[in-house]
mmCIF file with all atom_site columns, C-alpha atoms in Angstrom:
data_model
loop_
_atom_site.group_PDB
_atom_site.id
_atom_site.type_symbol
_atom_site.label_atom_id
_atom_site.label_alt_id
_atom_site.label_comp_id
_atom_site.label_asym_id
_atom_site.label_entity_id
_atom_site.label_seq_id
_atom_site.pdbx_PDB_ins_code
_atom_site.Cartn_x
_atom_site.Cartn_y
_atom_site.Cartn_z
_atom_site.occupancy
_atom_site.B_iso_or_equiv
_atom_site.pdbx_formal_charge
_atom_site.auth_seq_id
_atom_site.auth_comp_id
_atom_site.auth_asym_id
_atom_site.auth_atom_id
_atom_site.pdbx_PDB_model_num
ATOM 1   C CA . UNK B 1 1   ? 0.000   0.000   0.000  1.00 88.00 ? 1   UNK B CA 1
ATOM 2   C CA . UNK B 1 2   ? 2.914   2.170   0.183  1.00 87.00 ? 2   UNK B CA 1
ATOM 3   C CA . UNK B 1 3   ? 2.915   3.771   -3.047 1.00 88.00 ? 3   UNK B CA 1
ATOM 4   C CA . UNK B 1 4   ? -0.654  4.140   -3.511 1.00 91.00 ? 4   UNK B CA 1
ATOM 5   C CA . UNK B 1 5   ? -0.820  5.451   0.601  1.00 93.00 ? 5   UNK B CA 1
ATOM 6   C CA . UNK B 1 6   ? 2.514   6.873   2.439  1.00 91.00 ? 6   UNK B CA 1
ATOM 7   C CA . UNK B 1 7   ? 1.705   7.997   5.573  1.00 93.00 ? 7   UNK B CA 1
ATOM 8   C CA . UNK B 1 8   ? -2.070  9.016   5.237  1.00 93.00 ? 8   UNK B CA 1
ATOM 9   C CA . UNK B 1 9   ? -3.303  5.283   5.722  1.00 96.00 ? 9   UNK B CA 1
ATOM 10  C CA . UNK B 1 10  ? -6.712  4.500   6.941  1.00 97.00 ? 10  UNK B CA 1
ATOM 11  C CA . UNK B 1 11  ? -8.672  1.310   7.060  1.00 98.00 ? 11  UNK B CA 1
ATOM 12  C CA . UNK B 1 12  ? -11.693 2.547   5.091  1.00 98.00 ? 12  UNK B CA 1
ATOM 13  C CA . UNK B 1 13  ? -8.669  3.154   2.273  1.00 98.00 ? 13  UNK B CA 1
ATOM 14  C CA . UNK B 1 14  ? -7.029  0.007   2.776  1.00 98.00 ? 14  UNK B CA 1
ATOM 15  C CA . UNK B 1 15  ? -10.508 -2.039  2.479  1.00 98.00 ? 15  UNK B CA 1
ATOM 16  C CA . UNK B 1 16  ? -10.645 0.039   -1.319 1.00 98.00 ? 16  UNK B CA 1
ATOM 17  C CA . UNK B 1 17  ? -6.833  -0.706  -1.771 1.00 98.00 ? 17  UNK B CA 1
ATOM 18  C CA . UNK B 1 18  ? -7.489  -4.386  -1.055 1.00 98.00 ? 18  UNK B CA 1
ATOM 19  C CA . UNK B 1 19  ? -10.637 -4.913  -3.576 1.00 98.00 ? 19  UNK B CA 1
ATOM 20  C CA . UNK B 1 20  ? -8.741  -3.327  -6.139 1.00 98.00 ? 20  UNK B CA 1
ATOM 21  C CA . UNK B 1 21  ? -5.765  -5.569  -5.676 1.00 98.00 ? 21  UNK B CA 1
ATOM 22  C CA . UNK B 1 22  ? -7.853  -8.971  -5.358 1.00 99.00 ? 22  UNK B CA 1
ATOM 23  C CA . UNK B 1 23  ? -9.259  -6.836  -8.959 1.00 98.00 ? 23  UNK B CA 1
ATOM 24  C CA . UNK B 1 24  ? -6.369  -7.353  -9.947 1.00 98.00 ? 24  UNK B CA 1
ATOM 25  C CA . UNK B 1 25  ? -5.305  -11.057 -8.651 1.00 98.00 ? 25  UNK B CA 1
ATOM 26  C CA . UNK B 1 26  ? -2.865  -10.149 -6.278 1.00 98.00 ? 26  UNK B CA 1
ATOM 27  C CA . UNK B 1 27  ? -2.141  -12.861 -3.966 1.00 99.00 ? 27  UNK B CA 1
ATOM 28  C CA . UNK B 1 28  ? -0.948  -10.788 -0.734 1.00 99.00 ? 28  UNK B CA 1
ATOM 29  C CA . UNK B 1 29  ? -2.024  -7.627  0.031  1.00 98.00 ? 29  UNK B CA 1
ATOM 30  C CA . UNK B 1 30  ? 0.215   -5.958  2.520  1.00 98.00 ? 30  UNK B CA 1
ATOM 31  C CA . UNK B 1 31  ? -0.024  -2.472  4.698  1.00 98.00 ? 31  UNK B CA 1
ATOM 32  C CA . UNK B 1 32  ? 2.545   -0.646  4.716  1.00 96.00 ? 32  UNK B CA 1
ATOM 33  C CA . UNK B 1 33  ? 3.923   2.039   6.911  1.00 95.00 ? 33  UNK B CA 1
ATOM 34  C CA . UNK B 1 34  ? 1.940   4.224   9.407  1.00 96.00 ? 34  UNK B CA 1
ATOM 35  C CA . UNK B 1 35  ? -0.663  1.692   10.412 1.00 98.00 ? 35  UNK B CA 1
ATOM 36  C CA . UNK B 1 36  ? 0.632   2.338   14.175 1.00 97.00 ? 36  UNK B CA 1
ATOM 37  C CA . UNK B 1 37  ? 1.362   4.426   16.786 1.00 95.00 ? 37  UNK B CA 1
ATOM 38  C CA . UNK B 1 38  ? 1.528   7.951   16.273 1.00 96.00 ? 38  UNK B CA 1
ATOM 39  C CA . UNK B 1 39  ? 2.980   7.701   12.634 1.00 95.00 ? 39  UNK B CA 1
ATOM 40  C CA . UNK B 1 40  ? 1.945   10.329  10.725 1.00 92.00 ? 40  UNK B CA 1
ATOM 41  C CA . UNK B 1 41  ? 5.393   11.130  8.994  1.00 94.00 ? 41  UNK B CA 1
ATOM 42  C CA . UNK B 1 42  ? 8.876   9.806   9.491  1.00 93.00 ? 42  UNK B CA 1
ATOM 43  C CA . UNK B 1 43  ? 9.839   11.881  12.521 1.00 96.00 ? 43  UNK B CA 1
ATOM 44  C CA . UNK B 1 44  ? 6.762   9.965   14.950 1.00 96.00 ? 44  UNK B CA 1
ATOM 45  C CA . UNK B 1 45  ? 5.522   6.509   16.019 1.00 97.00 ? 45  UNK B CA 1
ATOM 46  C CA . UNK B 1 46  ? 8.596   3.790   15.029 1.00 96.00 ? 46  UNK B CA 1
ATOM 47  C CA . UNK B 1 47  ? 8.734   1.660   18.115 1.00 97.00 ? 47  UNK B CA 1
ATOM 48  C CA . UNK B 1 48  ? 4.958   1.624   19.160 1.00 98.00 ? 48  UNK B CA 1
ATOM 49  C CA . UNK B 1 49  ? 3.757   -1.340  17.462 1.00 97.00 ? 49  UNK B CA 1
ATOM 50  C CA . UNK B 1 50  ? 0.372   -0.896  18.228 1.00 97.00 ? 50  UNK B CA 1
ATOM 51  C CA . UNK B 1 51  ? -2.257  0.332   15.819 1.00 98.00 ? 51  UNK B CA 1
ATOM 52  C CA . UNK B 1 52  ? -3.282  3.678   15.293 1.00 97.00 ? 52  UNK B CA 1
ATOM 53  C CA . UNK B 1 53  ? -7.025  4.487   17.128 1.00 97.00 ? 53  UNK B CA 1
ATOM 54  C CA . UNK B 1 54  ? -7.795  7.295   14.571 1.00 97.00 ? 54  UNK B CA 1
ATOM 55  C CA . UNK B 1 55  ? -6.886  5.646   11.940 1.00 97.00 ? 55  UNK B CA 1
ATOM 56  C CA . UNK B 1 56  ? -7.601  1.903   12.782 1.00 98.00 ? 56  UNK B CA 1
ATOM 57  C CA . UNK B 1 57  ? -10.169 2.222   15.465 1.00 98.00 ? 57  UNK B CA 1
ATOM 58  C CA . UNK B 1 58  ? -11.415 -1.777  15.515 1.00 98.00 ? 58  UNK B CA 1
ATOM 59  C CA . UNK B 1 59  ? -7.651  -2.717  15.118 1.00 98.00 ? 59  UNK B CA 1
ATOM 60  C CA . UNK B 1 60  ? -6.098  -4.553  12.191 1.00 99.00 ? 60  UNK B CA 1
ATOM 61  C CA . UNK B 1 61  ? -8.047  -7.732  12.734 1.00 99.00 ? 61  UNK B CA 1
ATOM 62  C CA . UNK B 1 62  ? -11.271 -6.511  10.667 1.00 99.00 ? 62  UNK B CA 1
ATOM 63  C CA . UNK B 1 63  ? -8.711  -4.984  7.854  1.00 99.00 ? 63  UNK B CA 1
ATOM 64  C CA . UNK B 1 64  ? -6.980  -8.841  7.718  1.00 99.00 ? 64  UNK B CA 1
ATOM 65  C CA . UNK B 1 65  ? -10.199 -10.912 7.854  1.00 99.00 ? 65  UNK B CA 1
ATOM 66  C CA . UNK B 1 66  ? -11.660 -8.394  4.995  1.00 99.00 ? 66  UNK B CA 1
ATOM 67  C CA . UNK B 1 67  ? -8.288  -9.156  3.121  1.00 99.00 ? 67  UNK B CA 1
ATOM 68  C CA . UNK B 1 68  ? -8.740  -12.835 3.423  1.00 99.00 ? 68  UNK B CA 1
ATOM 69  C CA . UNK B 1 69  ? -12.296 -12.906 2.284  1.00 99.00 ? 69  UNK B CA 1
ATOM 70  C CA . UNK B 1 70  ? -11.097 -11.759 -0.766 1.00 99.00 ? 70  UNK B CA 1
ATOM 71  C CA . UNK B 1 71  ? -8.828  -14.328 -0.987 1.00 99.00 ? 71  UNK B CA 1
ATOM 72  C CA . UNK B 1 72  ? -5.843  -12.720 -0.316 1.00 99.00 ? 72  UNK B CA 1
ATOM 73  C CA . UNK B 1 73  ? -3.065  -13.445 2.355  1.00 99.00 ? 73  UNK B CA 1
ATOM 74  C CA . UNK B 1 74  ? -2.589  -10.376 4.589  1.00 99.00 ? 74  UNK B CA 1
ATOM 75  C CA . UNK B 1 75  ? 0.474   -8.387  4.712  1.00 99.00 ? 75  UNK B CA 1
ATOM 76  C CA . UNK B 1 76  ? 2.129   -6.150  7.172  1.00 99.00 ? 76  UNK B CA 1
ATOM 77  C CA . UNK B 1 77  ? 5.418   -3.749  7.525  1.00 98.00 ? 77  UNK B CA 1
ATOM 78  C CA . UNK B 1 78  ? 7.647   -4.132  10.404 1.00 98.00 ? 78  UNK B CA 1
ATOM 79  C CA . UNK B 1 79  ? 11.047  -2.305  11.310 1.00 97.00 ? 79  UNK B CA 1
ATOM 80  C CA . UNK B 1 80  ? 11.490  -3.522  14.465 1.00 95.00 ? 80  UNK B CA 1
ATOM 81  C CA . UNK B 1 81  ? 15.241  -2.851  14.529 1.00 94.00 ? 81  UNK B CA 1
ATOM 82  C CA . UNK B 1 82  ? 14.295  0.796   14.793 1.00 95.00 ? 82  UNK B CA 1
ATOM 83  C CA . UNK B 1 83  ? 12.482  3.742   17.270 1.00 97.00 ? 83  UNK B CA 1
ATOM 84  C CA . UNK B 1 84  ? 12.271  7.133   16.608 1.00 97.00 ? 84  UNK B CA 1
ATOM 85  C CA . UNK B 1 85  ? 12.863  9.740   20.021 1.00 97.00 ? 85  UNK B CA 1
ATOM 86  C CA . UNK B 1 86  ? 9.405   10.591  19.105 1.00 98.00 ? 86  UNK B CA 1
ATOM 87  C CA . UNK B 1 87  ? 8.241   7.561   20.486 1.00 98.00 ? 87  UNK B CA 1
ATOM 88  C CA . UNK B 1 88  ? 6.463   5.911   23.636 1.00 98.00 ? 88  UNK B CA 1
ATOM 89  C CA . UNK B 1 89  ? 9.177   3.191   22.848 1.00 98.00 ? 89  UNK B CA 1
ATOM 90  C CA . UNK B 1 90  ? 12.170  6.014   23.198 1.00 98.00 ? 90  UNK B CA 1
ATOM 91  C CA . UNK B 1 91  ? 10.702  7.851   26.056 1.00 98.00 ? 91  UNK B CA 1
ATOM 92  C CA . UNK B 1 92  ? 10.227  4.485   28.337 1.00 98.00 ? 92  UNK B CA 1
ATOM 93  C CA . UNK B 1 93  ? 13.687  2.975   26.970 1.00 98.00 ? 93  UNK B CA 1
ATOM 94  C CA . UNK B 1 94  ? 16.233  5.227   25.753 1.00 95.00 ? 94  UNK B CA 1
ATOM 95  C CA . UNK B 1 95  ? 18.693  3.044   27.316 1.00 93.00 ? 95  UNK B CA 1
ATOM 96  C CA . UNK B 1 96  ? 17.345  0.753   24.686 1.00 95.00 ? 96  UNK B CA 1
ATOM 97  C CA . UNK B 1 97  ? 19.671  2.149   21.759 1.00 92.00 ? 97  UNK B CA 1
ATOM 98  C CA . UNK B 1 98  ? 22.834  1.492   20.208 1.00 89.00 ? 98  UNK B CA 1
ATOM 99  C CA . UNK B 1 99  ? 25.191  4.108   21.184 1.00 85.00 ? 99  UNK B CA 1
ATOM 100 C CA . UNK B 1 100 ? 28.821  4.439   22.757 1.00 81.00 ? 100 UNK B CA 1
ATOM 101 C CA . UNK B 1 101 ? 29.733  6.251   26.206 1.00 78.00 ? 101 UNK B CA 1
ATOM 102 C CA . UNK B 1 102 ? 30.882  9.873   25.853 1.00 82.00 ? 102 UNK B CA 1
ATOM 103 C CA . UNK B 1 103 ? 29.614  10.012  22.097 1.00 81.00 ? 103 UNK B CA 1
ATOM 104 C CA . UNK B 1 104 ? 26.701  12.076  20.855 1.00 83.00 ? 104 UNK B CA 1
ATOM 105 C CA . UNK B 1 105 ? 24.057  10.143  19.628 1.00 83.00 ? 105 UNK B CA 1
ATOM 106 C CA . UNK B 1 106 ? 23.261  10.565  16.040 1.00 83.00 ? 106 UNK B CA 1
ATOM 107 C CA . UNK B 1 107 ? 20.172  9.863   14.405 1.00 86.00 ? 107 UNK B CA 1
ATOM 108 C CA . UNK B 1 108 ? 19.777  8.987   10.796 1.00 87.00 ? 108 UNK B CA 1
ATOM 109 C CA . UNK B 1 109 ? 16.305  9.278   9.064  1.00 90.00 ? 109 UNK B CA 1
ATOM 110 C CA . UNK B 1 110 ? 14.916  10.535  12.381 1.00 94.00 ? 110 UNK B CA 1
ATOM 111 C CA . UNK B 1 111 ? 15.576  6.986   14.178 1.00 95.00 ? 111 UNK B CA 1
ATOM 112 C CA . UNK B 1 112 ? 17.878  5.129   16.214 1.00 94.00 ? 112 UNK B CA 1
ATOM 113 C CA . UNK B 1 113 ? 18.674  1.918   16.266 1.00 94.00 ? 113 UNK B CA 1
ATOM 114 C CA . UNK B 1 114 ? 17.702  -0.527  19.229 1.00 94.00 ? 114 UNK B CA 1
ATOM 115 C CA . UNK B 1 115 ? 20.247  -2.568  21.084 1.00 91.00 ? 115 UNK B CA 1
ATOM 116 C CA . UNK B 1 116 ? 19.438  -6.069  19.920 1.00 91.00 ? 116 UNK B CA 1
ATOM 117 C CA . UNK B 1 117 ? 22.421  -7.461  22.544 1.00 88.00 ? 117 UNK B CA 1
ATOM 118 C CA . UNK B 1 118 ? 20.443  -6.744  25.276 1.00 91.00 ? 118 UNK B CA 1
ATOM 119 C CA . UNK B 1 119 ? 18.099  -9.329  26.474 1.00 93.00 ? 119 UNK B CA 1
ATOM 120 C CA . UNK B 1 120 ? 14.836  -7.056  27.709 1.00 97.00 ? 120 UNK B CA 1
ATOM 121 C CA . UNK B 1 121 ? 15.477  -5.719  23.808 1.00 97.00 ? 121 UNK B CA 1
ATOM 122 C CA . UNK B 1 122 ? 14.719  -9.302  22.051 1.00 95.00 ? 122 UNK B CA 1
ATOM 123 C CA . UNK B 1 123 ? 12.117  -10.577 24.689 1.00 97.00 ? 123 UNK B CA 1
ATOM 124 C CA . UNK B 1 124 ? 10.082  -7.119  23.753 1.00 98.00 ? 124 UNK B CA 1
ATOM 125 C CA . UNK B 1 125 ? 10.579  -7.711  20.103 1.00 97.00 ? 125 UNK B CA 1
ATOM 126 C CA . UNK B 1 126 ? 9.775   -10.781 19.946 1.00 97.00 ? 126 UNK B CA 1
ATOM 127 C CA . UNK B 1 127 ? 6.712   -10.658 21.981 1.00 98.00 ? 127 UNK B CA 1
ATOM 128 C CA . UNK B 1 128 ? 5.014   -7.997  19.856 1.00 97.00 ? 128 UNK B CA 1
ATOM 129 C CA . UNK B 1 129 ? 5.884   -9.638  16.692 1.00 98.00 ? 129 UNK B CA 1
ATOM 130 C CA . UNK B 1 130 ? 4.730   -13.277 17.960 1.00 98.00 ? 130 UNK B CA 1
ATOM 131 C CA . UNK B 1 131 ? 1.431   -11.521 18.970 1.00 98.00 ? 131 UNK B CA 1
ATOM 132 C CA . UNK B 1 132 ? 0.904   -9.754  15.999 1.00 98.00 ? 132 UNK B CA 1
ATOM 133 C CA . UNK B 1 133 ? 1.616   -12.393 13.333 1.00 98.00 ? 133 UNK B CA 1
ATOM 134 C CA . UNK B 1 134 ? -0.170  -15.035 15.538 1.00 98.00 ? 134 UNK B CA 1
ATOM 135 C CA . UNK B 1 135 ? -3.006  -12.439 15.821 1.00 98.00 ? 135 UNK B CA 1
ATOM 136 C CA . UNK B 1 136 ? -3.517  -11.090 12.711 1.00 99.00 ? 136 UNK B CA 1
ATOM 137 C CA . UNK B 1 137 ? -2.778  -14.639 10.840 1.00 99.00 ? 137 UNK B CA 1
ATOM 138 C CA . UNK B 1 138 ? 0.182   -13.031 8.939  1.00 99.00 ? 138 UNK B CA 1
ATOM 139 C CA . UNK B 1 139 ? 1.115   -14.465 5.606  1.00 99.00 ? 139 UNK B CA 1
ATOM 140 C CA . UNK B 1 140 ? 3.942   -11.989 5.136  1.00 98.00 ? 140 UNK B CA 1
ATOM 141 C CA . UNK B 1 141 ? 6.030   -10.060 6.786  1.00 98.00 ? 141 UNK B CA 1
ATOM 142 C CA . UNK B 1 142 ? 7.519   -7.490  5.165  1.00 97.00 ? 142 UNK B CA 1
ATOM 143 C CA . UNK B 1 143 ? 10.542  -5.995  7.443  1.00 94.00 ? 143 UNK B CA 1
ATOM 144 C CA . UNK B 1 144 ? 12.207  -2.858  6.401  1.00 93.00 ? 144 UNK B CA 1
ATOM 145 C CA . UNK B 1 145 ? 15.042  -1.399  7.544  1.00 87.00 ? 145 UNK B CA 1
ATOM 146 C CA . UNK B 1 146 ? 15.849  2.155   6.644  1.00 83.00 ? 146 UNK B CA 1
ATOM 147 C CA . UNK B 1 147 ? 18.494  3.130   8.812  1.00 77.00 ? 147 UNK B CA 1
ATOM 148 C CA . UNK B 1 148 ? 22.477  2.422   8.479  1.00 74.00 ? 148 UNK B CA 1
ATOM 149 C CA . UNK B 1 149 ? 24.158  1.565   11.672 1.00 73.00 ? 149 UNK B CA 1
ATOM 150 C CA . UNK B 1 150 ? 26.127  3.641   13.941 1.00 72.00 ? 150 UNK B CA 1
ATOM 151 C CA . UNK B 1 151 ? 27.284  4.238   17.304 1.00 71.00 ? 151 UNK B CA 1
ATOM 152 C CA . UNK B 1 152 ? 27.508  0.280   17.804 1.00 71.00 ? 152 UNK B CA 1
ATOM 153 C CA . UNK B 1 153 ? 28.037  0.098   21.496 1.00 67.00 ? 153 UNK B CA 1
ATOM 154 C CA . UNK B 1 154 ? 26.741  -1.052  24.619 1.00 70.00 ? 154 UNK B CA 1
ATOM 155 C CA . UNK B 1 155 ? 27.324  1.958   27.343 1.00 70.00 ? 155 UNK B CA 1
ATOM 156 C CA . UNK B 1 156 ? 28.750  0.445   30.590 1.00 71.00 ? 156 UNK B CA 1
ATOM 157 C CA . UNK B 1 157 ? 29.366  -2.792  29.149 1.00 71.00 ? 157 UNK B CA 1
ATOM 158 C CA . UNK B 1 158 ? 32.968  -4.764  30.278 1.00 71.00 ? 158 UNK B CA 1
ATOM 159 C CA . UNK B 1 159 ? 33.403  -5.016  26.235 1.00 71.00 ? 159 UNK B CA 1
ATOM 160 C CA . UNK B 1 160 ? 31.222  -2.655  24.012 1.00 67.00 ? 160 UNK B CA 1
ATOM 161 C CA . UNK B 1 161 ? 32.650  -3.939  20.999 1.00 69.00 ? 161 UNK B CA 1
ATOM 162 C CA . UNK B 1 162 ? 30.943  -7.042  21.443 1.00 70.00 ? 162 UNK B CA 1
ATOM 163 C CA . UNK B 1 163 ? 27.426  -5.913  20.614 1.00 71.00 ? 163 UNK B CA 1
ATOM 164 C CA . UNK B 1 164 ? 27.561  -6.653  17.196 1.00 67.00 ? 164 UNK B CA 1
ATOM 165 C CA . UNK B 1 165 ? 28.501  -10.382 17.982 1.00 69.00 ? 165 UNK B CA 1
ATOM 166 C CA . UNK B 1 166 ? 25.435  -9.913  20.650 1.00 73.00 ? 166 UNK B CA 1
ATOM 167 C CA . UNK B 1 167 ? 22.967  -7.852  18.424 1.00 68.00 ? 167 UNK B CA 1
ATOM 168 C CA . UNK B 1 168 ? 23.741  -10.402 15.621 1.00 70.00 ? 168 UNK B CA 1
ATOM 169 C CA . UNK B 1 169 ? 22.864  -13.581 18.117 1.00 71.00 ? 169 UNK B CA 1
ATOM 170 C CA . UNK B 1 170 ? 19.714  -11.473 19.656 1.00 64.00 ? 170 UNK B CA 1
#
């Protein structure tokens, strides 16, 4: 839905986007970005993997079952690798990103990039993501990742340089 969409997503829309598609025989029909949180651009929302009241007020689940009756698989974008500060996800956990002690953190396309080394980081990811595919009966999953890495550290750690052996493993 991306190209047709960007960031002004809706369900009402999607349903439209989806009959047009099965129109068309398209086998998956995936949303894109800005079905959650506060994402209304690129600077708001990544982290907060929840979706949207205003624009999804029932949730995804009547979106994907609409999707399916038309005999589509349901599709959904993920970049769970990322948060942007203006986030619930950065405010509760900005401890969660990559960054080294004593260095400015940098952001790059208005996100950061979380700390995959850390245990609390995968257990969170992984919960939302089992939920959500389980949930929503995801056939695909299409995960983006938009940011280049930098600052790959772990502050206070006894070796720092280990996180991408960690991060990696996570």
């Amino acid at each position: 839905s991306w190209e047709a969409t960007e960031f002004d997503i809706n369900e009402p829309q999607q349903r439209q986007l989806a009959g047009l598609a099965a129109g068309l025989g398209v086998e998956v029909f995936v949303v894109d970005d800005a079905w959650f949180g506060a994402r209304t651009g690129d600077a708001a929302g990544l982290g907060d993997w929840w979706p949207n009241p205003d624009r999804f007020p029932r949730g995804l689940g009547p979106l994907a079952d609409h999707v399916r009756a038309l005999g589509m698989g349901f599709g959904l974008w993920v970049e769970p690798e990322a948060v942007n500060p203006d986030s619930d996800l950065f405010r509760g956990h900005p401890d969660w990103i990559l960054s080294q002690d004593g260095r400015t953190r940098t952001q790059r396309r208005n996100q950061h990039v979380l700390n995959f080394a850390r245990r609390d980081v995968r257990e969170w990811a992984v919960e939302w993501l089992v939920r959500t595919v389980t949930e929503l009966d995801v056939a695909f999953l299409k995960w983006d990742m938009n940011r280049p890495f930098s600052e790959a550290g772990q502050p206070g750690a006894a070796d720092p340089d280990r996180v991408w052996i960690e991060h990696t493993r996570g």
